[in-house]
Short mmCIF file of C-alpha atoms in Angstrom, two decimals:
data_model
loop_
_atom_site.label_atom_id
_atom_site.label_comp_id
_atom_site.label_asym_id
_atom_site.label_seq_id
_atom_site.Cartn_x
_atom_site.Cartn_y
_atom_site.Cartn_z
CA MET A 1 221.45 -18.92 210.37
CA ALA A 2 224.12 -21.70 210.41
CA SER A 3 227.34 -20.63 208.70
CA SER A 4 227.03 -23.06 206.01
CA ARG A 5 223.48 -22.13 204.97
CA LYS A 6 223.11 -19.90 201.94
CA PRO A 7 220.24 -17.30 202.13
CA ALA A 8 218.55 -19.03 199.19
CA SER A 9 215.30 -21.05 199.48
CA ALA A 10 214.84 -24.61 198.45
CA SER A 11 212.18 -23.22 195.97
CA ALA A 12 215.18 -21.30 194.31
CA GLN A 13 217.00 -24.48 194.11
CA ALA A 14 214.21 -26.09 192.55
CA PHE A 15 213.75 -23.40 189.98
CA LEU A 16 217.30 -23.62 189.02
CA GLN A 17 217.04 -27.52 188.53
CA ALA A 18 213.90 -27.03 186.36
CA HIS A 19 215.41 -24.32 184.41
CA GLY A 20 218.82 -25.70 183.85
CA LYS A 21 219.06 -24.66 180.38
CA LYS A 22 217.65 -21.14 180.83
CA ARG A 23 219.87 -18.02 180.34
CA ILE A 24 219.66 -16.34 183.65
CA ALA A 25 220.90 -12.58 183.91
CA VAL A 26 221.36 -11.22 187.55
CA ALA A 27 220.29 -7.55 187.67
CA LEU A 28 223.65 -6.08 189.29
CA SER A 29 223.49 -2.72 191.04
CA GLY A 30 226.55 -3.32 193.00
CA GLY A 31 224.69 -3.28 196.39
CA ILE A 32 225.06 -6.00 198.84
CA ASP A 33 221.64 -7.66 197.80
CA SER A 34 222.61 -8.04 194.07
CA VAL A 35 226.23 -8.89 194.90
CA VAL A 36 225.19 -11.84 197.04
CA LEU A 37 222.65 -13.10 194.61
CA LEU A 38 225.13 -12.99 192.00
CA HIS A 39 227.69 -14.92 194.09
CA LEU A 40 224.89 -17.46 194.89
CA LEU A 41 223.94 -17.96 191.11
CA LYS A 42 227.35 -17.90 189.55
CA PRO A 43 227.92 -21.66 189.58
CA HIS A 44 224.76 -22.03 187.49
CA PRO A 45 225.77 -22.63 183.78
CA GLY A 46 224.88 -19.68 181.60
CA VAL A 47 224.45 -17.02 184.34
CA THR A 48 225.23 -13.50 183.34
CA ALA A 49 224.93 -10.08 184.91
CA ILE A 50 223.35 -6.95 183.74
CA HIS A 51 224.07 -3.44 185.16
CA VAL A 52 221.88 -0.34 184.41
CA HIS A 53 223.91 2.89 184.43
CA HIS A 54 220.92 5.46 185.18
CA GLY A 55 223.39 8.43 185.34
CA LEU A 56 221.32 9.91 188.31
CA SER A 57 224.25 9.71 190.78
CA PRO A 58 227.70 11.50 190.59
CA ASN A 59 229.07 7.96 191.58
CA ALA A 60 227.44 6.21 188.83
CA ASP A 61 230.60 5.60 186.85
CA SER A 62 232.37 4.24 189.82
CA TRP A 63 229.37 1.78 190.42
CA THR A 64 229.72 0.51 186.97
CA ALA A 65 233.59 0.19 187.29
CA PHE A 66 232.94 -1.94 190.41
CA CYS A 67 230.41 -4.23 188.76
CA ARG A 68 232.92 -4.63 186.05
CA GLN A 69 235.74 -5.64 188.25
CA LEU A 70 233.40 -8.00 190.24
CA CYS A 71 232.15 -9.92 187.23
CA LYS A 72 235.71 -10.11 186.02
CA ARG A 73 236.79 -11.58 189.37
CA LEU A 74 233.63 -14.10 189.28
CA ALA A 75 234.08 -14.96 185.58
CA VAL A 76 230.64 -13.89 184.85
CA PRO A 77 229.77 -12.15 181.50
CA LEU A 78 228.56 -8.54 182.17
CA THR A 79 226.29 -6.26 179.95
CA ILE A 80 226.25 -2.65 180.87
CA LYS A 81 223.10 -0.54 179.74
CA LYS A 82 223.27 3.30 179.82
CA ILE A 83 219.80 4.66 180.10
CA ARG A 84 218.22 8.08 180.07
CA VAL A 85 215.56 8.51 182.68
CA VAL A 86 212.54 10.49 181.41
CA ARG A 87 210.02 11.59 183.97
CA LYS A 88 207.01 12.60 181.86
CA GLY A 89 204.90 13.46 184.84
CA LYS A 90 206.29 10.56 186.80
CA GLY A 91 208.19 10.69 190.12
CA LEU A 92 211.94 10.05 189.72
CA GLU A 93 211.79 6.64 191.31
CA ALA A 94 209.03 5.40 189.06
CA ALA A 95 210.64 6.88 186.03
CA ALA A 96 213.89 5.19 186.87
CA ARG A 97 212.15 2.03 187.47
CA GLU A 98 210.51 2.12 184.13
CA ALA A 99 213.56 2.71 182.43
CA ARG A 100 215.36 0.02 184.29
CA TYR A 101 212.89 -2.48 183.45
CA LYS A 102 212.70 -1.61 179.80
CA ALA A 103 216.70 -2.29 179.84
CA PHE A 104 215.91 -5.67 181.38
CA SER A 105 213.31 -6.48 178.65
CA GLU A 106 216.13 -5.91 176.09
CA ALA A 107 218.47 -8.36 177.74
CA LYS A 108 219.57 -11.59 175.93
CA ALA A 109 218.30 -13.72 178.62
CA ASP A 110 215.28 -15.93 179.42
CA CYS A 111 214.98 -15.02 183.10
CA ILE A 112 215.97 -11.84 185.10
CA ALA A 113 217.03 -12.42 188.65
CA LEU A 114 216.15 -9.56 191.07
CA ALA A 115 217.75 -9.30 194.40
CA HIS A 116 214.58 -8.07 196.45
CA ASN A 117 214.59 -9.60 199.85
CA LEU A 118 212.12 -10.06 202.79
CA ASP A 119 212.44 -6.75 204.31
CA ASP A 120 212.00 -5.10 200.68
CA GLN A 121 208.67 -7.18 200.41
CA ALA A 122 207.33 -6.09 203.73
CA GLU A 123 208.23 -2.33 202.89
CA THR A 124 206.64 -2.58 199.66
CA VAL A 125 203.35 -4.05 201.31
CA LEU A 126 203.37 -1.53 203.90
CA MET A 127 203.81 1.30 201.29
CA ASN A 128 200.96 -0.17 199.11
CA LEU A 129 198.54 -0.37 202.04
CA LEU A 130 199.39 3.12 203.27
CA ARG A 131 198.68 4.43 199.59
CA GLY A 132 195.28 2.55 199.69
CA ALA A 133 196.01 -0.16 197.36
CA GLY A 134 193.76 -3.28 197.11
CA ALA A 135 194.49 -6.86 197.14
CA ARG A 136 197.08 -6.66 194.33
CA GLY A 137 199.09 -3.99 196.25
CA ALA A 138 198.75 -6.14 199.34
CA SER A 139 200.04 -9.01 197.46
CA GLY A 140 203.60 -7.26 197.23
CA MET A 141 206.13 -8.62 194.83
CA PRO A 142 205.75 -12.11 193.36
CA VAL A 143 208.61 -14.46 193.66
CA ARG A 144 207.97 -15.34 189.85
CA ALA A 145 206.28 -13.31 187.24
CA ARG A 146 206.00 -13.24 183.54
CA PHE A 147 207.92 -10.30 181.91
CA GLY A 148 207.07 -10.38 178.14
CA ASP A 149 208.90 -13.31 176.79
CA LYS A 150 210.99 -13.57 180.12
CA THR A 151 210.50 -14.41 183.73
CA LEU A 152 211.20 -12.11 186.65
CA TRP A 153 212.47 -14.06 189.49
CA ARG A 154 213.20 -13.10 193.06
CA PRO A 155 214.96 -16.00 194.84
CA LEU A 156 215.88 -14.02 197.94
CA LEU A 157 212.30 -12.89 198.58
CA GLY A 158 211.80 -14.96 201.61
CA THR A 159 215.32 -14.17 203.03
CA PRO A 160 215.82 -11.36 205.64
CA ARG A 161 218.24 -8.69 205.00
CA GLY A 162 220.28 -9.73 208.06
CA GLU A 163 220.77 -13.19 206.63
CA ILE A 164 222.19 -11.57 203.47
CA GLU A 165 224.39 -9.36 205.29
CA ALA A 166 225.71 -12.16 207.39
CA TYR A 167 226.43 -14.24 204.31
CA ALA A 168 228.26 -11.30 202.57
CA ARG A 169 230.55 -10.94 205.57
CA ARG A 170 231.36 -14.61 205.79
CA GLN A 171 232.14 -14.77 202.24
CA ARG A 172 234.12 -11.60 202.53
CA LEU A 173 232.26 -9.89 199.64
CA ASP A 174 232.70 -6.21 198.79
CA TRP A 175 229.73 -4.11 197.72
CA ILE A 176 228.94 -0.49 197.28
CA GLU A 177 226.45 1.86 199.28
CA ASP A 178 223.99 3.90 197.31
CA GLU A 179 224.00 7.35 198.94
CA SER A 180 220.27 7.80 198.01
CA ASN A 181 219.52 4.98 200.55
CA ALA A 182 220.09 7.34 203.30
CA ASP A 183 217.61 9.95 201.89
CA GLU A 184 214.48 9.84 204.01
CA ALA A 185 212.57 12.23 201.65
CA LEU A 186 212.08 8.87 199.65
CA THR A 187 209.16 6.95 201.06
CA ARG A 188 210.95 3.56 201.27
CA ASN A 189 213.89 5.16 203.09
CA PHE A 190 211.60 6.92 205.63
CA LEU A 191 209.66 3.55 206.38
CA ARG A 192 213.00 1.65 206.66
CA HIS A 193 214.78 4.12 208.93
CA ARG A 194 212.00 5.55 210.86
CA ILE A 195 208.88 3.50 210.94
CA GLY A 196 210.42 -0.06 210.77
CA PRO A 197 212.56 0.63 214.02
CA LEU A 198 209.47 1.48 215.78
CA LEU A 199 207.38 -1.28 214.64
CA GLU A 200 210.23 -3.63 215.71
CA GLN A 201 209.75 -2.52 219.28
CA LYS A 202 206.27 -3.60 219.31
CA PHE A 203 206.05 -6.26 216.76
CA PRO A 204 209.46 -7.96 216.38
CA GLN A 205 208.07 -10.26 213.47
CA TRP A 206 206.35 -7.37 211.41
CA LYS A 207 208.28 -8.03 208.40
CA GLN A 208 207.66 -11.90 208.21
CA SER A 209 203.96 -11.19 209.01
CA LEU A 210 203.52 -8.72 206.31
CA ALA A 211 205.29 -10.91 203.71
CA ARG A 212 203.17 -13.83 204.96
CA ALA A 213 199.91 -11.62 204.43
CA ALA A 214 201.26 -10.86 201.04
CA ARG A 215 201.46 -14.61 200.16
CA HIS A 216 197.88 -14.93 201.17
CA PHE A 217 196.83 -12.04 199.05
CA SER A 218 199.00 -13.21 196.20
CA LYS A 219 197.22 -16.68 196.21
CA LYS A 220 193.81 -14.95 196.18
CA GLU A 221 195.02 -12.70 193.30
CA ALA A 222 196.31 -15.85 191.44
CA GLY A 223 193.03 -17.42 191.77
CA ALA A 224 190.99 -14.41 190.40
CA GLU A 225 193.59 -14.25 187.55
CA GLU A 226 192.87 -18.02 186.82
CA LEU A 227 188.99 -17.40 187.15
CA LEU A 228 188.96 -14.37 184.68
CA ARG A 229 191.22 -16.42 182.28
CA HIS A 230 188.77 -19.31 182.21
CA TYR A 231 185.81 -16.82 181.95
CA LEU A 232 187.18 -15.22 178.86
CA HIS A 233 188.10 -18.56 177.34
CA SER A 234 184.56 -19.82 178.00
CA LYS A 235 183.23 -16.82 176.03
CA GLY A 236 185.46 -17.63 173.14
CA LEU A 237 187.80 -14.69 173.60
CA LYS A 238 191.54 -14.42 173.25
CA ALA A 239 193.74 -14.69 176.48
CA PRO A 240 195.18 -11.13 177.48
CA SER A 241 198.63 -10.54 178.05
CA GLU A 242 199.82 -10.84 181.79
CA ALA A 243 199.88 -7.00 181.99
CA LYS A 244 196.45 -6.54 180.58
CA LEU A 245 194.95 -9.15 182.71
CA ILE A 246 196.27 -7.49 185.78
CA GLU A 247 194.88 -4.17 184.80
CA MET A 248 191.51 -5.80 183.88
CA LEU A 249 191.38 -7.45 187.29
CA LYS A 250 192.29 -3.87 188.80
CA GLN A 251 189.36 -2.21 187.12
CA LEU A 252 186.92 -4.99 187.61
CA ALA A 253 187.82 -5.09 191.45
CA SER A 254 186.94 -1.64 191.84
CA GLY A 255 183.25 -2.50 192.03
CA SER A 256 182.26 0.76 190.01
CA PRO A 257 179.09 0.08 187.90
CA ARG A 258 180.76 2.57 185.35
CA ALA A 259 183.84 0.35 185.08
CA LYS A 260 184.04 -0.68 181.29
CA LEU A 261 186.74 -2.96 179.77
CA VAL A 262 186.98 -3.53 176.05
CA HIS A 263 188.90 -6.78 175.02
CA ASP A 264 189.01 -8.85 171.88
CA GLY A 265 185.90 -7.00 170.47
CA ALA A 266 183.80 -7.56 173.64
CA THR A 267 183.06 -5.35 176.76
CA LEU A 268 183.19 -6.58 180.34
CA ARG A 269 181.25 -4.82 183.04
CA THR A 270 180.74 -5.37 186.69
CA TYR A 271 177.62 -5.08 188.85
CA ARG A 272 177.19 -6.20 192.35
CA GLY A 273 180.29 -8.35 192.46
CA LYS A 274 179.52 -10.13 189.18
CA VAL A 275 181.08 -9.66 185.79
CA PHE A 276 178.96 -9.33 182.66
CA LEU A 277 179.95 -9.77 179.01
CA ASP A 278 178.32 -6.98 177.13
CA ALA A 279 177.84 -6.17 173.53
CA GLU A 280 178.29 -2.74 172.13
CA LEU A 281 175.11 -1.90 170.34
CA ALA A 282 174.12 0.95 168.05
CA SER A 283 172.79 4.01 170.12
CA GLU A 284 170.00 5.02 167.82
CA PHE A 285 166.67 3.18 168.23
CA SER A 286 163.21 4.42 167.04
CA PRO A 287 160.02 3.33 168.52
CA GLN A 288 158.49 0.41 166.79
CA GLU A 289 154.85 -0.93 166.41
CA TRP A 290 154.21 -4.44 167.00
CA ASN A 291 151.37 -5.81 164.70
CA GLY A 292 150.83 -9.30 166.07
CA GLU A 293 153.86 -11.15 164.37
CA PRO A 294 155.25 -13.99 166.79
CA ARG A 295 158.68 -12.50 166.65
CA LEU A 296 159.73 -8.89 166.44
CA ARG A 297 163.71 -8.62 165.58
CA LEU A 298 165.30 -5.49 167.31
CA PRO A 299 168.93 -5.56 166.11
CA GLN A 300 169.70 -2.22 167.39
CA LEU A 301 169.03 -3.57 170.93
CA GLY A 302 170.86 -6.84 170.26
CA GLY A 303 167.90 -9.32 170.56
CA GLU A 304 164.25 -10.10 169.54
CA LEU A 305 160.81 -9.93 171.42
CA ARG A 306 158.87 -13.23 170.94
CA PHE A 307 155.30 -13.57 171.78
CA ARG A 308 153.19 -16.72 172.85
CA LYS A 309 149.63 -17.09 173.88
CA ALA A 310 148.61 -18.57 177.24
CA ARG A 311 145.44 -18.86 179.25
CA GLY A 312 145.23 -16.82 182.34
CA LYS A 313 148.83 -15.41 181.80
CA GLY A 314 150.38 -12.47 180.04
CA ILE A 315 148.95 -9.35 178.53
CA ALA A 316 145.07 -9.16 177.84
CA LEU A 317 144.64 -9.43 174.25
CA GLU A 318 142.37 -6.31 174.04
CA HIS A 319 145.36 -4.04 174.59
CA LYS A 320 146.70 -4.58 171.18
CA PRO A 321 148.29 -3.01 169.28
CA LEU A 322 151.44 -2.29 171.24
CA SER A 323 154.45 -0.15 170.60
CA VAL A 324 158.08 -0.87 171.59
CA ARG A 325 160.06 2.02 173.17
CA LEU A 326 163.17 2.61 175.41
CA ARG A 327 163.06 4.07 178.98
CA SER A 328 163.10 7.89 178.93
CA GLY A 329 162.83 8.43 182.62
CA GLY A 330 160.14 8.69 185.24
CA GLU A 331 158.18 5.70 184.09
CA ARG A 332 156.21 3.69 186.81
CA LEU A 333 155.15 0.16 186.94
CA GLN A 334 152.74 -2.07 189.12
CA PRO A 335 153.70 -5.62 188.46
CA ASP A 336 151.76 -6.95 191.59
CA PRO A 337 148.21 -5.66 192.04
CA LYS A 338 148.77 -5.81 195.88
CA ARG A 339 151.62 -3.60 195.98
CA PRO A 340 151.64 0.38 194.97
CA ARG A 341 152.99 1.60 191.74
CA ARG A 342 156.87 2.15 191.72
CA THR A 343 159.40 3.80 189.61
CA LEU A 344 161.40 1.65 187.16
CA LYS A 345 164.67 2.60 188.98
CA ASN A 346 163.68 1.14 192.18
CA LEU A 347 162.09 -1.94 190.56
CA PHE A 348 165.47 -2.41 188.41
CA GLN A 349 167.61 -1.95 191.72
CA GLU A 350 165.58 -4.57 193.44
CA ALA A 351 165.67 -6.90 190.57
CA GLY A 352 169.54 -6.51 190.15
CA ILE A 353 169.19 -5.33 186.53
CA PRO A 354 172.50 -3.75 185.77
CA PRO A 355 172.34 0.04 184.82
CA TRP A 356 173.79 -0.21 181.33
CA GLU A 357 171.14 -2.98 180.60
CA ARG A 358 168.24 -1.00 181.82
CA GLU A 359 168.68 1.80 179.16
CA ARG A 360 168.25 -0.53 176.17
CA LEU A 361 165.58 -2.84 177.26
CA PRO A 362 162.42 -2.65 174.95
CA LEU A 363 159.35 -1.62 176.80
CA LEU A 364 155.93 -2.42 175.67
CA PHE A 365 153.39 0.54 175.60
CA SER A 366 149.81 0.78 174.89
CA GLY A 367 149.42 4.46 173.77
CA ASP A 368 151.24 6.46 176.55
CA ASP A 369 150.69 3.78 179.16
CA LEU A 370 153.53 1.31 180.30
CA VAL A 371 152.55 -2.30 179.83
CA TRP A 372 155.45 -4.52 180.26
CA VAL A 373 159.20 -4.36 181.13
CA PRO A 374 161.56 -7.33 180.65
CA GLY A 375 162.69 -8.74 183.87
CA LEU A 376 160.04 -6.96 185.83
CA GLY A 377 156.65 -7.95 184.51
CA ILE A 378 153.26 -6.69 183.11
CA ASP A 379 151.49 -3.85 184.83
CA ALA A 380 148.55 -5.07 186.97
CA ARG A 381 146.11 -2.91 184.66
CA PHE A 382 147.02 -4.97 181.55
CA GLN A 383 147.26 -8.38 182.87
CA ALA A 384 145.04 -11.02 181.58
CA SER A 385 142.29 -12.38 183.85
CA PRO A 386 142.20 -16.03 184.96
CA GLY A 387 140.69 -18.15 182.17
CA SER A 388 141.07 -15.58 179.44
CA GLN A 389 143.52 -15.79 176.64
CA GLY A 390 146.80 -13.72 177.12
CA LEU A 391 149.91 -12.90 175.25
CA VAL A 392 153.02 -13.58 177.08
CA PRO A 393 156.28 -11.48 175.83
CA GLU A 394 159.73 -12.80 176.13
CA TRP A 395 162.99 -10.77 175.52
CA PHE A 396 165.81 -12.70 173.94
CA VAL A 397 169.22 -11.34 173.84
CA PHE A 398 171.78 -12.48 171.26
CA GLU A 399 175.60 -13.29 171.87
CA GLY A 400 177.77 -11.88 169.13
CA ALA A 401 177.61 -13.12 165.64
CA GLN A 402 176.58 -16.66 166.53
CA LYS A 403 173.17 -15.19 167.75
CA LYS A 404 173.09 -17.40 170.86
CA TYR A 405 170.25 -16.95 173.16
CA LEU A 406 171.69 -15.98 176.56
CA PHE A 407 168.48 -15.36 178.61
CA LYS A 408 164.87 -14.35 178.54
CA ARG A 409 162.84 -12.06 180.49
#
């Protein structure tokens, strides 16, 4: 790196220009990264610093004193937040991070600037992958992210730690060393001091490669977030907060057919890679007789049965009356006379009908014999013969209070 070059990307400068009137608070720990970040941003109008005093180290008071002296020398206003870390079943690192970010949320600023660098990003991605994280974990830390009514900004995320150290030496900056950075019982430190040097021997660019992979995953995640926002908007649902949107994507991406998300009075489920908007319906349903009416409303199941006459199609008319029941288990159907009778479970799976929908489909029976199942068809024993008059049943599902017909089977 040339001696005149600062370890801040062009995108960081563009951000500053675009947010010239924003109040930016630099999260100042006193370590080399945050000291360099403050030194880089101090010329920007309205920059302040915030130092969080965790009280976890015997040196915490001296760190606070260092930050106070540094900000006085740089003529940067400083806010000191003393916090109490409560673990509540969390690890110490996670509890401290939660308390720290709570302090950031209370800062009188529009933007919190964090000093994470490229090495931090690579270590974060590696840790997340080793823990079995999905695409979101592999995305690492974003350069910018919404944080309540604020923005979290990491302008040094693309800058290697070596460049930051070189800049600090050229500018003759002072900083403090956190003694916990040497504790290899902490996962990040173990990766940094033990695993990183080994990877460096075989893969000299491993940090850049992981950071680049994180950007690819981040783009994928951003696309997924936009798709989910658009989907919810198209269904007339309110936009979720950033945190809830992330949690929704995480659960939906699990692929579990049992995944169930409630948002704005609606329920979202997934099945075979698709997202379904579901309605919470009454659990009680009693069998009902069909007496020949053209429409039979079934509000407990969220829809209505419709019947139309057709020649050579549908249910043979001599099989009336019919009754409507729910699946109880063990039912079998033979929609194709050339194929054997099969269980509804197998037929439902083959047809791609989600599990939760199967349990509330209205089945037509003649006595104890299963006649018709929505989405599967009419049993061969009850199908109208060619040329004879038949009755074609259709199942319409309502969507919310608007009673929009979504599909028919």
